[in-house]
Tab-separated table of C-alpha atoms in Angstrom:
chain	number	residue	atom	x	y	z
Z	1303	UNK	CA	-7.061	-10.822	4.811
Z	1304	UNK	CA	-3.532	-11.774	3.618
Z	1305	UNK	CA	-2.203	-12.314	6.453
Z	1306	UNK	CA	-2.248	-15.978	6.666
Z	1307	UNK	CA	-0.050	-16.281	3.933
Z	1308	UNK	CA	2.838	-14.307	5.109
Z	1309	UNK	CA	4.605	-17.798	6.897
Z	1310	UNK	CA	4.405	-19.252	3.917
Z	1311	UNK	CA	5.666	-16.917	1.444
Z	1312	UNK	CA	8.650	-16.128	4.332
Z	1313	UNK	CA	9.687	-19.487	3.452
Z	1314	UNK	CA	9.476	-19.786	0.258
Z	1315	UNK	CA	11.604	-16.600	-0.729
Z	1316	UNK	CA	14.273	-17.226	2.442
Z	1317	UNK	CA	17.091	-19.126	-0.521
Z	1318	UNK	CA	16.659	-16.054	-2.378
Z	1319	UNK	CA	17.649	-13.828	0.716
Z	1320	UNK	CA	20.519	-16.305	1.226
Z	1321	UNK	CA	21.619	-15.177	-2.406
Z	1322	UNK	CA	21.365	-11.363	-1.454
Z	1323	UNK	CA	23.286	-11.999	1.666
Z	1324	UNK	CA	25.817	-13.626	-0.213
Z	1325	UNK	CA	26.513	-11.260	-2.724
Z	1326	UNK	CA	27.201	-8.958	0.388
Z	1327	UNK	CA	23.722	-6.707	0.104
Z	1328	UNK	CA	21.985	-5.706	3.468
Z	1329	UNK	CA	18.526	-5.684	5.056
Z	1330	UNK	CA	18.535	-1.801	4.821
Z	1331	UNK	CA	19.846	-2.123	1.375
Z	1332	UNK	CA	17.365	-3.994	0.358
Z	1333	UNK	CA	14.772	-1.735	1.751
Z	1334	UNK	CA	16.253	1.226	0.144
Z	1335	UNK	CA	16.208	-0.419	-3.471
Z	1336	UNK	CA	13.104	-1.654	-3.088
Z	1337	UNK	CA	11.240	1.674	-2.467
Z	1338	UNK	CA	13.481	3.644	-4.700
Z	1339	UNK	CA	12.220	0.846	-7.504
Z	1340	UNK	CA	8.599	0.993	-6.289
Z	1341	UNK	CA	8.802	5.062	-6.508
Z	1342	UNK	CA	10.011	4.964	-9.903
Z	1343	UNK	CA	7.810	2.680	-11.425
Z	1344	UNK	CA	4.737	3.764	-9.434
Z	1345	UNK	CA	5.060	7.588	-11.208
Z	1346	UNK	CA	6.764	5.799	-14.881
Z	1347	UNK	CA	3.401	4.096	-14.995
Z	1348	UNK	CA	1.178	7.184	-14.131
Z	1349	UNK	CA	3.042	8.797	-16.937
Z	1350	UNK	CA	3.398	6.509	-19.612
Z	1351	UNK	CA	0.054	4.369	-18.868
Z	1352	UNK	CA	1.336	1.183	-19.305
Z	1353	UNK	CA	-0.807	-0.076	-16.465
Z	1354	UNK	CA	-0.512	-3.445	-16.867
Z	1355	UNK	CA	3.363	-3.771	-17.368
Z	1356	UNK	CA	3.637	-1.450	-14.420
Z	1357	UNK	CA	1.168	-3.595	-12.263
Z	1358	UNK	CA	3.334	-6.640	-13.099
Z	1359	UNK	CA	6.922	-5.009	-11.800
Z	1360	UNK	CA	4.590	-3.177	-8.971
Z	1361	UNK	CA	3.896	-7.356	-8.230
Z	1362	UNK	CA	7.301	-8.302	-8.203
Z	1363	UNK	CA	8.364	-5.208	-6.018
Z	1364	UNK	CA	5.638	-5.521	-3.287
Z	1365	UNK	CA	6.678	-9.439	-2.786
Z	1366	UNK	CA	10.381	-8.271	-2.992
Z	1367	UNK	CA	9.712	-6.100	0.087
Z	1368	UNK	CA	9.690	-9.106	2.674
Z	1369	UNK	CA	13.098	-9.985	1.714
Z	1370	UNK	CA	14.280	-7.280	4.006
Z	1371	UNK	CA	12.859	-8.695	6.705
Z	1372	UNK	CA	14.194	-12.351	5.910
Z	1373	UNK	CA	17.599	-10.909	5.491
Z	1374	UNK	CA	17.551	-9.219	8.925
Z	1375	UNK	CA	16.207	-12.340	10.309
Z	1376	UNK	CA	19.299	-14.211	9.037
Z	1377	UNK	CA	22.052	-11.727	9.500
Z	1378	UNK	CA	21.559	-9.492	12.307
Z	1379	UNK	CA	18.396	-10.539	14.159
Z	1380	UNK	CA	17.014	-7.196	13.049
Z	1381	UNK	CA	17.622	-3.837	14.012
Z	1382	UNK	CA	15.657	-1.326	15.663
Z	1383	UNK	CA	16.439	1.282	12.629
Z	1384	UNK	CA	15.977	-1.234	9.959
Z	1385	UNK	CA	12.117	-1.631	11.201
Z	1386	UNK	CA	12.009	2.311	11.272
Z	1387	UNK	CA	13.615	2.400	7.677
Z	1388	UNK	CA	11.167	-0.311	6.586
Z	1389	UNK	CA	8.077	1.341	7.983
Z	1390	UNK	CA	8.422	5.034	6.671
Z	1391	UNK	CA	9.545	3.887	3.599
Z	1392	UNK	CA	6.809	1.858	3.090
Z	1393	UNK	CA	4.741	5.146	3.756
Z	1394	UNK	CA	6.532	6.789	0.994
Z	1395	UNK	CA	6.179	3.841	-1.485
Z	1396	UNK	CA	2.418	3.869	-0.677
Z	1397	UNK	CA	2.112	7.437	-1.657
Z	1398	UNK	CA	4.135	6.875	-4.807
Z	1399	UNK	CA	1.795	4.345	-5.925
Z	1400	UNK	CA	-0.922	6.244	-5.163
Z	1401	UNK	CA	0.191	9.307	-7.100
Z	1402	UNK	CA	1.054	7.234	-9.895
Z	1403	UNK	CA	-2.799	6.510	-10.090
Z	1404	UNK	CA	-3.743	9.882	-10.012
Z	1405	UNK	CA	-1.389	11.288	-12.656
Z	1406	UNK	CA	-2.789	8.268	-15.104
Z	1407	UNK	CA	-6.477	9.720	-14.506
Z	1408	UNK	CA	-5.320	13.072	-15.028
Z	1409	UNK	CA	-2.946	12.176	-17.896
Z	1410	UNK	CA	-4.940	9.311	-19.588
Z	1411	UNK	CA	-8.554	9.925	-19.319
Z	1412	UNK	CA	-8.591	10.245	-23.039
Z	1413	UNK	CA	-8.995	6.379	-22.809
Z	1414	UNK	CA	-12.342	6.127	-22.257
Z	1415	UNK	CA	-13.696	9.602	-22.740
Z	1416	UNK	CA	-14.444	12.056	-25.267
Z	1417	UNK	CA	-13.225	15.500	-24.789
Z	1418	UNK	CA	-15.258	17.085	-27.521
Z	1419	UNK	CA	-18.293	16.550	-25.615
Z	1420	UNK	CA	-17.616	18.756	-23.007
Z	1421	UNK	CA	-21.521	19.070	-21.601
Z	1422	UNK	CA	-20.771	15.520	-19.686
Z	1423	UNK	CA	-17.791	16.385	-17.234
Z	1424	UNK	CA	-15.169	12.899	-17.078
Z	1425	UNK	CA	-16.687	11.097	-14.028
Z	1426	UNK	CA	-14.470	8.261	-14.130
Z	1427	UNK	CA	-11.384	10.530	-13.367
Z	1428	UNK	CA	-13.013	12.468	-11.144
Z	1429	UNK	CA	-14.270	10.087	-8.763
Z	1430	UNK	CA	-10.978	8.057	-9.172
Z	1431	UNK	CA	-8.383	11.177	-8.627
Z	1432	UNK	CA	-10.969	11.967	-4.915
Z	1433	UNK	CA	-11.131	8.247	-4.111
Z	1434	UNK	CA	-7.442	7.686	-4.600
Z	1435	UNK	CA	-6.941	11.019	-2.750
Z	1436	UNK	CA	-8.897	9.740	0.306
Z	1437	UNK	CA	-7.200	6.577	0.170
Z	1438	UNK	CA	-3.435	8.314	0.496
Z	1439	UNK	CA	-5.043	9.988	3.730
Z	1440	UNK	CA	-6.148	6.586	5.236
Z	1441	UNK	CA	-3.056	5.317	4.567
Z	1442	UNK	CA	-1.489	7.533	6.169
Z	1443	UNK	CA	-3.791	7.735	9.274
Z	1444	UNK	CA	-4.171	3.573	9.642
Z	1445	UNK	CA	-0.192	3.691	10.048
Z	1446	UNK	CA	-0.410	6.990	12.718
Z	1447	UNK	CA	-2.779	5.031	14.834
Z	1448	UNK	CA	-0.764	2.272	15.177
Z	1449	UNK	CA	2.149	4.218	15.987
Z	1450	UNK	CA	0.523	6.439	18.258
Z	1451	UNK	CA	-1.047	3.741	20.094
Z	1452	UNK	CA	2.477	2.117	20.571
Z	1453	UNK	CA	3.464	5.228	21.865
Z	1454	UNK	CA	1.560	5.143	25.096
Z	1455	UNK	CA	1.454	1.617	25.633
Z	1456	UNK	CA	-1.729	-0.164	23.890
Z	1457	UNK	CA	-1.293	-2.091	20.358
Z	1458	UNK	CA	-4.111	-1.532	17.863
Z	1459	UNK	CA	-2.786	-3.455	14.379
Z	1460	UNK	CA	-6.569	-4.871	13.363
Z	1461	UNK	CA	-8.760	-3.518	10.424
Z	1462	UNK	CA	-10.274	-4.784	7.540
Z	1463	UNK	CA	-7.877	-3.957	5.089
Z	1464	UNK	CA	-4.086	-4.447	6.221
Z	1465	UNK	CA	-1.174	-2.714	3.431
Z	1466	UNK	CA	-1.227	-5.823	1.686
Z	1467	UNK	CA	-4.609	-5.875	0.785
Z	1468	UNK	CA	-4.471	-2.508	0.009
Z	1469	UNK	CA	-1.502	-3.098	-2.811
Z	1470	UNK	CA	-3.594	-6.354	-4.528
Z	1471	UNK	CA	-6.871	-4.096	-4.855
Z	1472	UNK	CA	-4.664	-1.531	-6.398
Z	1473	UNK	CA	-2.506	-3.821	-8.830
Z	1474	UNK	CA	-5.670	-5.789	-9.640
Z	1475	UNK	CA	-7.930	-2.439	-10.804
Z	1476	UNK	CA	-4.367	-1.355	-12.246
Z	1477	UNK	CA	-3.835	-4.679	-14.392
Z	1478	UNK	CA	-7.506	-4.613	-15.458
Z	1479	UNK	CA	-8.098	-0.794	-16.419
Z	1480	UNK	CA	-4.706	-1.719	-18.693
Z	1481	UNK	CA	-6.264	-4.531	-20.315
Z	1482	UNK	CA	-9.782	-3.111	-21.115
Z	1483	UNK	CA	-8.273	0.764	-21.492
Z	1484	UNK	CA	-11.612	1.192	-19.469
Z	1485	UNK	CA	-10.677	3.483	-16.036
Z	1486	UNK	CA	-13.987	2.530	-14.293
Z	1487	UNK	CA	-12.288	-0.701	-13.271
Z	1488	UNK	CA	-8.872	1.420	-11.647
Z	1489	UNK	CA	-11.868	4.206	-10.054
Z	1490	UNK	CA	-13.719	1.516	-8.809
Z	1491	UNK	CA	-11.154	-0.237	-7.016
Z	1492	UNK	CA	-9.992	3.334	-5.874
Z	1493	UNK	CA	-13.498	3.539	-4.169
Z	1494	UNK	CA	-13.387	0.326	-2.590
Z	1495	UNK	CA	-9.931	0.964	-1.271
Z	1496	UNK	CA	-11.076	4.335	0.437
Z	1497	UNK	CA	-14.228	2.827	1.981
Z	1498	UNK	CA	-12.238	-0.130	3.248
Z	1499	UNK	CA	-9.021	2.413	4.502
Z	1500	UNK	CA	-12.017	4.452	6.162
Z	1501	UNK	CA	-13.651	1.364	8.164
Z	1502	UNK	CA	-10.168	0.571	9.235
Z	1503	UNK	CA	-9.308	3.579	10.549
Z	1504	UNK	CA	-12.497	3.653	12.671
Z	1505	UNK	CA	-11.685	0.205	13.544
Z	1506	UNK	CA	-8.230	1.260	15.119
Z	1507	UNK	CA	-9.867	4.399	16.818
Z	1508	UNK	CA	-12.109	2.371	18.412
Z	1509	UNK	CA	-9.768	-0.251	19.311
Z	1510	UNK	CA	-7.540	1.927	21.168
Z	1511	UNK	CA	-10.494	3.153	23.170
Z	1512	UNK	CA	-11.685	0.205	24.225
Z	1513	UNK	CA	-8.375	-0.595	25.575
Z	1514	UNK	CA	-7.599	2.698	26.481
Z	1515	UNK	CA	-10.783	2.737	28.687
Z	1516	UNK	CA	-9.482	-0.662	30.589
Z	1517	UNK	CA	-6.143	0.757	31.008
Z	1518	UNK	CA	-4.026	-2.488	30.594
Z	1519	UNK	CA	-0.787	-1.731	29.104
Z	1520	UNK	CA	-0.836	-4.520	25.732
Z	1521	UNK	CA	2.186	-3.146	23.520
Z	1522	UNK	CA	5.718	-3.566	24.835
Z	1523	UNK	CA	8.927	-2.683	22.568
């Protein structure tokens, strides 16, 4: 869905890549800061619940992760580690962020709940903590097919819901739940996320059979 926008936004942060490159960082270094600062903040804001403030530098982070790719573009072309860097980090980032949501419903449900009246069970976390839950595994599973496909010749990158869109429904229910201090917002967008990582994982198994099944090689390294 966001996809469109990436030529754009390529451009428009390239003079600040220029600036890293100058002050001697690298793509990989880059990389590695950025999902070391993603980590950190995604589990700081699970902790502290400071959704909003932690959606903000979540933002920042997530557009800070193309310059990587815009300073491998200007220095060395690109490597073939720095795209296998970029793409299991990424992996881990997504799970930190993830987590992070599930430690605020566990930690925070106090928010919008009422312990004392323990004959109606907390909902809100409950369905939020399964639905973020399923949405680590799709994660997970929407990068595997690709990958696998790759592997034996066919490329399978479509789906409904690409990481990018994944991070802005996540930020979005994140900035929201911190402004009302009401989690249905966070749970609901924790729904919508699984559903939509669900879809495109059929999407990509499907995909890959119907190109599978006319045997025409379409990936090459």
């Amino acid at each position: 869905m966001l996809e469109h926008l990436r030529g754009p936004f390529k451009r428009l942060i390239e003079p600040i890549a220029r600036a890293l490159i100058a002050m001697g960082l690298t793509a990989n270094a880059v990389t590695v800061i950025g999902a070391v600062g993603t980590i950190v903040v995604a589990i700081a804001t699970g902790i502290t619940g400071w959704l909003f403030a932690g959606a903000v530098v979540l933002t920042i982070l997530g557009l800070a992760d193309s310059l990587d790719g815009s300073i491998a573009k200007l220095t060395t072309g690109g490597t073939e580690f720095g795209a296998f860097l970029d793409s299991t980090l990424d992996r881990i980032a997504d799970w930190a962020v993830l987590t992070g949501v599930i430690i605020f419903f566990l930690m925070h449900g106090d928010w919008w709940y009422d312990g004392t009246n323990t004959s109606l069970p907390d909902y809100t976390s409950r369905v939020g903590v399964i639905a973020a839950m399923v949405s680590i595994m799709t994660s997970f599973v929407t990068s595997y097919a690709r990958a696998r496909a790759e592997s034996v010749g066919f490329e399978v990158k479509n789906g409904v819901a690409t990481r990018a869109d994944r991070l802005v429904i996540i930020l979005v229910g994140m900035a929201i739940t911190g402004l009302t201090h009401q989690g249905l917002w966070l749970a609901m967008a924790m729904v919508l996320l699984a559903l939509l990582g669900i879809i495109t994982v059929f999407q990509r198994i499907l995909e890959a059979k119907r190109q599978m099944r006319i045997g025409r090689k379409t990936y090459h390294a």
